[in-house]
PDB file of C-alpha atoms in Angstrom:
ATOM      1  CA  UNK A  29       4.837 -14.134   6.770  1.00  0.00           C
ATOM      2  CA  UNK A  30       1.263 -12.648   6.086  1.00  0.00           C
ATOM      3  CA  UNK A  31       0.990  -8.960   6.948  1.00  0.00           C
ATOM      4  CA  UNK A  32      -2.038  -6.759   8.502  1.00  0.00           C
ATOM      5  CA  UNK A  33      -3.231  -6.772  12.033  1.00  0.00           C
ATOM      6  CA  UNK A  34      -6.138  -9.544  13.016  1.00  0.00           C
ATOM      7  CA  UNK A  35      -7.583  -6.671  15.211  1.00  0.00           C
ATOM      8  CA  UNK A  36      -8.302  -4.749  12.260  1.00  0.00           C
ATOM      9  CA  UNK A  37     -10.097  -7.880  11.115  1.00  0.00           C
ATOM     10  CA  UNK A  38      -7.947  -8.558   7.403  1.00  0.00           C
ATOM     11  CA  UNK A  39      -4.581  -9.687   6.862  1.00  0.00           C
ATOM     12  CA  UNK A  40      -2.482  -8.853   3.532  1.00  0.00           C
ATOM     13  CA  UNK A  41      -1.473 -12.159   1.534  1.00  0.00           C
ATOM     14  CA  UNK A  42      -0.399 -10.444  -1.705  1.00  0.00           C
ATOM     15  CA  UNK A  43       0.442  -7.015  -3.516  1.00  0.00           C
ATOM     16  CA  UNK A  44      -0.885  -6.485  -6.909  1.00  0.00           C
ATOM     17  CA  UNK A  45       2.103  -4.623  -9.052  1.00  0.00           C
ATOM     18  CA  UNK A  46       0.572  -4.761 -12.306  1.00  0.00           C
ATOM     19  CA  UNK A  47      -1.793  -5.846 -15.089  1.00  0.00           C
ATOM     20  CA  UNK A  48      -0.836  -9.013 -17.145  1.00  0.00           C
ATOM     21  CA  UNK A  49      -2.035  -9.565 -20.698  1.00  0.00           C
ATOM     22  CA  UNK A  50      -5.183  -8.096 -21.798  1.00  0.00           C
ATOM     23  CA  UNK A  51      -8.000 -10.013 -20.018  1.00  0.00           C
ATOM     24  CA  UNK A  52      -7.746  -8.204 -16.580  1.00  0.00           C
ATOM     25  CA  UNK A  53      -5.461 -10.545 -15.020  1.00  0.00           C
ATOM     26  CA  UNK A  54      -2.856  -9.131 -12.557  1.00  0.00           C
ATOM     27  CA  UNK A  55       0.400  -9.753 -11.343  1.00  0.00           C
ATOM     28  CA  UNK A  56       1.040  -9.967  -7.487  1.00  0.00           C
ATOM     29  CA  UNK A  57       4.181 -10.200  -5.119  1.00  0.00           C
ATOM     30  CA  UNK A  58       3.201 -13.050  -2.831  1.00  0.00           C
ATOM     31  CA  UNK A  59       2.945 -12.202   1.126  1.00  0.00           C
ATOM     32  CA  UNK A  60       2.470 -15.413   2.176  1.00  0.00           C
ATOM     33  CA  UNK A  61       4.740 -18.520   3.018  1.00  0.00           C
ATOM     34  CA  UNK A  62       1.947 -20.934   1.755  1.00  0.00           C
ATOM     35  CA  UNK A  63       1.333 -20.602  -1.899  1.00  0.00           C
ATOM     36  CA  UNK A  64      -1.210 -23.031  -2.048  1.00  0.00           C
ATOM     37  CA  UNK A  65      -3.839 -20.774  -0.307  1.00  0.00           C
ATOM     38  CA  UNK A  66      -3.931 -18.873  -3.618  1.00  0.00           C
ATOM     39  CA  UNK A  67      -5.516 -21.934  -4.982  1.00  0.00           C
ATOM     40  CA  UNK A  68      -8.321 -22.105  -2.422  1.00  0.00           C
ATOM     41  CA  UNK A  69      -9.365 -18.246  -2.583  1.00  0.00           C
ATOM     42  CA  UNK A  70     -13.093 -17.507  -3.567  1.00  0.00           C
ATOM     43  CA  UNK A  71     -13.289 -13.695  -2.495  1.00  0.00           C
ATOM     44  CA  UNK A  72     -10.702 -11.479  -1.397  1.00  0.00           C
ATOM     45  CA  UNK A  73     -10.786  -7.515  -0.126  1.00  0.00           C
ATOM     46  CA  UNK A  74      -9.076  -5.005  -2.635  1.00  0.00           C
ATOM     47  CA  UNK A  75      -8.838  -1.313  -2.167  1.00  0.00           C
ATOM     48  CA  UNK A  76     -11.923  -1.721   0.149  1.00  0.00           C
ATOM     49  CA  UNK A  77     -14.184  -3.582  -1.895  1.00  0.00           C
ATOM     50  CA  UNK A  78     -14.859  -7.498  -2.212  1.00  0.00           C
ATOM     51  CA  UNK A  79     -13.781  -9.273  -5.644  1.00  0.00           C
ATOM     52  CA  UNK A  80     -14.687 -12.691  -6.127  1.00  0.00           C
ATOM     53  CA  UNK A  81     -11.547 -14.612  -7.590  1.00  0.00           C
ATOM     54  CA  UNK A  82     -12.179 -16.385 -10.896  1.00  0.00           C
ATOM     55  CA  UNK A  83      -8.611 -18.147 -10.796  1.00  0.00           C
ATOM     56  CA  UNK A  84      -5.148 -17.595  -9.633  1.00  0.00           C
ATOM     57  CA  UNK A  85      -2.364 -19.355 -11.658  1.00  0.00           C
ATOM     58  CA  UNK A  86       1.553 -18.742 -11.331  1.00  0.00           C
ATOM     59  CA  UNK A  87       3.781 -17.226 -14.002  1.00  0.00           C
ATOM     60  CA  UNK A  88       7.437 -17.177 -12.840  1.00  0.00           C
ATOM     61  CA  UNK A  89       6.749 -17.995  -9.364  1.00  0.00           C
ATOM     62  CA  UNK A  90       4.415 -15.183  -8.981  1.00  0.00           C
ATOM     63  CA  UNK A  91       0.584 -15.329  -8.335  1.00  0.00           C
ATOM     64  CA  UNK A  92      -1.514 -13.856 -11.623  1.00  0.00           C
ATOM     65  CA  UNK A  93      -5.026 -13.041 -10.133  1.00  0.00           C
ATOM     66  CA  UNK A  94      -8.147 -13.085 -12.287  1.00  0.00           C
ATOM     67  CA  UNK A  95     -11.253 -11.583 -10.547  1.00  0.00           C
ATOM     68  CA  UNK A  96     -14.699 -11.846 -11.653  1.00  0.00           C
ATOM     69  CA  UNK A  97     -15.860  -8.382 -13.448  1.00  0.00           C
ATOM     70  CA  UNK A  98     -12.016  -7.183 -14.172  1.00  0.00           C
ATOM     71  CA  UNK A  99     -11.773  -8.335 -17.786  1.00  0.00           C
ATOM     72  CA  UNK A 100      -9.651  -5.513 -19.073  1.00  0.00           C
ATOM     73  CA  UNK A 101      -6.044  -3.788 -18.702  1.00  0.00           C
ATOM     74  CA  UNK A 102      -7.782  -0.749 -17.831  1.00  0.00           C
ATOM     75  CA  UNK A 103      -9.771  -2.096 -15.103  1.00  0.00           C
ATOM     76  CA  UNK A 104      -6.992  -3.802 -13.787  1.00  0.00           C
ATOM     77  CA  UNK A 105      -4.704  -1.244 -13.869  1.00  0.00           C
ATOM     78  CA  UNK A 106      -7.045   0.448 -11.314  1.00  0.00           C
ATOM     79  CA  UNK A 107      -6.344  -2.299  -8.812  1.00  0.00           C
ATOM     80  CA  UNK A 108      -2.487  -2.506  -9.680  1.00  0.00           C
ATOM     81  CA  UNK A 109      -0.591  -1.248  -6.414  1.00  0.00           C
ATOM     82  CA  UNK A 110      -3.497  -2.166  -3.877  1.00  0.00           C
ATOM     83  CA  UNK A 111      -3.060  -5.107  -1.588  1.00  0.00           C
ATOM     84  CA  UNK A 112      -5.177  -8.187  -1.399  1.00  0.00           C
ATOM     85  CA  UNK A 113      -6.699  -8.760   1.881  1.00  0.00           C
ATOM     86  CA  UNK A 114      -8.437 -11.834   3.326  1.00  0.00           C
ATOM     87  CA  UNK A 115     -10.177 -11.895   7.103  1.00  0.00           C
ATOM     88  CA  UNK A 116      -7.819 -12.772   9.656  1.00  0.00           C
ATOM     89  CA  UNK A 117      -9.993 -15.964  10.592  1.00  0.00           C
ATOM     90  CA  UNK A 118      -8.601 -17.373   7.527  1.00  0.00           C
ATOM     91  CA  UNK A 119      -4.683 -17.278   8.223  1.00  0.00           C
ATOM     92  CA  UNK A 120      -3.122 -20.853   8.110  1.00  0.00           C
ATOM     93  CA  UNK A 121      -2.255 -22.123  11.152  1.00  0.00           C
ATOM     94  CA  UNK A 122       1.158 -22.369  12.301  1.00  0.00           C
ATOM     95  CA  UNK A 123       3.359 -24.701  14.090  1.00  0.00           C
ATOM     96  CA  UNK A 124       4.143 -24.025  17.725  1.00  0.00           C
ATOM     97  CA  UNK A 125       6.714 -21.643  18.204  1.00  0.00           C
ATOM     98  CA  UNK A 126       6.303 -19.779  14.934  1.00  0.00           C
ATOM     99  CA  UNK A 127       4.434 -16.535  14.667  1.00  0.00           C
ATOM    100  CA  UNK A 128       2.757 -14.215  12.130  1.00  0.00           C
ATOM    101  CA  UNK A 129       4.678 -11.354  12.091  1.00  0.00           C
ATOM    102  CA  UNK A 130       1.841  -8.888  12.112  1.00  0.00           C
ATOM    103  CA  UNK A 131       0.707 -10.587  15.587  1.00  0.00           C
ATOM    104  CA  UNK A 132       4.547  -9.537  16.863  1.00  0.00           C
ATOM    105  CA  UNK A 133       3.461  -5.671  16.268  1.00  0.00           C
ATOM    106  CA  UNK A 134       3.359  -3.533  19.182  1.00  0.00           C
ATOM    107  CA  UNK A 135       5.125  -6.309  21.436  1.00  0.00           C
ATOM    108  CA  UNK A 136       7.235  -5.010  24.291  1.00  0.00           C
ATOM    109  CA  UNK A 137      10.945  -6.280  23.607  1.00  0.00           C
ATOM    110  CA  UNK A 138      12.809  -6.671  27.065  1.00  0.00           C
ATOM    111  CA  UNK A 139      16.097  -7.781  27.544  1.00  0.00           C
ATOM    112  CA  UNK A 140      16.505 -10.738  30.024  1.00  0.00           C
ATOM    113  CA  UNK A 141      19.883  -9.897  31.392  1.00  0.00           C
ATOM    114  CA  UNK A 142      18.912  -6.489  32.400  1.00  0.00           C
ATOM    115  CA  UNK A 143      15.388  -6.379  32.669  1.00  0.00           C
ATOM    116  CA  UNK A 144      15.067  -3.374  30.633  1.00  0.00           C
ATOM    117  CA  UNK A 145      12.640  -2.394  27.444  1.00  0.00           C
ATOM    118  CA  UNK A 146      14.755  -2.071  24.671  1.00  0.00           C
ATOM    119  CA  UNK A 147      11.339  -0.805  22.620  1.00  0.00           C
ATOM    120  CA  UNK A 148       8.211  -1.694  20.587  1.00  0.00           C
ATOM    121  CA  UNK A 149       8.022  -3.975  17.225  1.00  0.00           C
ATOM    122  CA  UNK A 150       7.259  -1.355  14.822  1.00  0.00           C
ATOM    123  CA  UNK A 151       7.858  -3.518  11.529  1.00  0.00           C
ATOM    124  CA  UNK A 152      10.126  -6.093  10.034  1.00  0.00           C
ATOM    125  CA  UNK A 153      12.557  -6.428   6.909  1.00  0.00           C
ATOM    126  CA  UNK A 154      12.923  -9.256   5.080  1.00  0.00           C
ATOM    127  CA  UNK A 155      16.407  -9.036   3.004  1.00  0.00           C
ATOM    128  CA  UNK A 156      16.843 -13.019   2.292  1.00  0.00           C
ATOM    129  CA  UNK A 157      18.765 -13.713   5.374  1.00  0.00           C
ATOM    130  CA  UNK A 158      16.939 -13.946   8.960  1.00  0.00           C
ATOM    131  CA  UNK A 159      13.986 -11.540   9.166  1.00  0.00           C
ATOM    132  CA  UNK A 160      15.116  -8.433  10.983  1.00  0.00           C
ATOM    133  CA  UNK A 161      12.402  -7.049  13.490  1.00  0.00           C
ATOM    134  CA  UNK A 162      12.313  -3.260  13.668  1.00  0.00           C
ATOM    135  CA  UNK A 163      11.880  -1.806  17.006  1.00  0.00           C
ATOM    136  CA  UNK A 164      11.268   1.814  17.993  1.00  0.00           C
ATOM    137  CA  UNK A 165      10.750   2.637  14.211  1.00  0.00           C
ATOM    138  CA  UNK A 166      13.914   1.138  13.042  1.00  0.00           C
ATOM    139  CA  UNK A 167      15.950   2.778  15.457  1.00  0.00           C
ATOM    140  CA  UNK A 168      16.673  -0.775  16.734  1.00  0.00           C
ATOM    141  CA  UNK A 169      17.196  -3.417  14.398  1.00  0.00           C
ATOM    142  CA  UNK A 170      17.101  -7.162  16.135  1.00  0.00           C
ATOM    143  CA  UNK A 171      17.458 -10.737  13.693  1.00  0.00           C
ATOM    144  CA  UNK A 172      14.510 -12.550  14.555  1.00  0.00           C
ATOM    145  CA  UNK A 173      16.582 -15.914  15.714  1.00  0.00           C
ATOM    146  CA  UNK A 174      15.503 -18.370  18.317  1.00  0.00           C
ATOM    147  CA  UNK A 175      19.298 -17.624  20.242  1.00  0.00           C
ATOM    148  CA  UNK A 176      18.490 -14.083  20.168  1.00  0.00           C
ATOM    149  CA  UNK A 177      14.468 -14.264  20.958  1.00  0.00           C
ATOM    150  CA  UNK A 178      14.055 -16.684  23.677  1.00  0.00           C
ATOM    151  CA  UNK A 179      10.519 -16.235  24.608  1.00  0.00           C
ATOM    152  CA  UNK A 180       7.325 -14.698  22.786  1.00  0.00           C
ATOM    153  CA  UNK A 181       4.354 -14.380  24.888  1.00  0.00           C
ATOM    154  CA  UNK A 182       1.513 -12.973  22.638  1.00  0.00           C
ATOM    155  CA  UNK A 183      -0.979 -12.570  25.485  1.00  0.00           C
ATOM    156  CA  UNK A 184       1.322 -10.506  27.424  1.00  0.00           C
ATOM    157  CA  UNK A 185       2.416  -8.929  24.068  1.00  0.00           C
ATOM    158  CA  UNK A 186       5.913  -9.205  25.187  1.00  0.00           C
ATOM    159  CA  UNK A 187       9.055 -10.633  23.671  1.00  0.00           C
ATOM    160  CA  UNK A 188      12.136 -11.710  25.786  1.00  0.00           C
ATOM    161  CA  UNK A 189      15.251 -11.873  24.288  1.00  0.00           C
ATOM    162  CA  UNK A 190      19.210 -12.449  25.125  1.00  0.00           C
ATOM    163  CA  UNK A 191      20.878  -9.442  23.328  1.00  0.00           C
ATOM    164  CA  UNK A 192      24.306 -10.300  22.126  1.00  0.00           C
ATOM    165  CA  UNK A 193      27.134  -8.200  23.289  1.00  0.00           C
ATOM    166  CA  UNK A 194      27.473  -4.912  21.112  1.00  0.00           C
ATOM    167  CA  UNK A 195      24.061  -5.264  19.565  1.00  0.00           C
ATOM    168  CA  UNK A 196      22.355  -2.278  20.592  1.00  0.00           C
ATOM    169  CA  UNK A 197      25.842  -0.176  20.034  1.00  0.00           C
ATOM    170  CA  UNK A 198      25.396  -1.428  16.455  1.00  0.00           C
ATOM    171  CA  UNK A 199      22.064   0.462  15.917  1.00  0.00           C
ATOM    172  CA  UNK A 200      23.510   3.670  17.185  1.00  0.00           C
TER     173      UNK A 200
END
């Protein structure tokens, strides 16, 4: 689920939410499906600056970051609300037929039955069920399920799908 664009050089793996304790630690919302990745971090980008990672530990299934040189609540508060980024080259490899949502951004969505372009992927929503792809700024919402998204061709920047009858009508 890691966000960001590899073309920009970095991907977002967590969002810092608030300080925890009085030693400069920060709670984070994880944006990676690979929790083990946080244990391997050595350095990250936060708000345009590089930070060395001293430690990442978990509290209630949330990663807690400790960065070298961030040693007080005040210093941690300055980082709260920012994203934790790593170079795109450090993304975890995915199994065949799995994709990072960031890689789907900007892909043209084509209905196989009619050959028409539905729109372009501009975002996604994760609300606990299947992820929903936002097409054309959310004007069209398409469930990210294999029964609908039949082909994803990243080199062509195209997603081909079999639209269930009435799905586009639901979006109007």
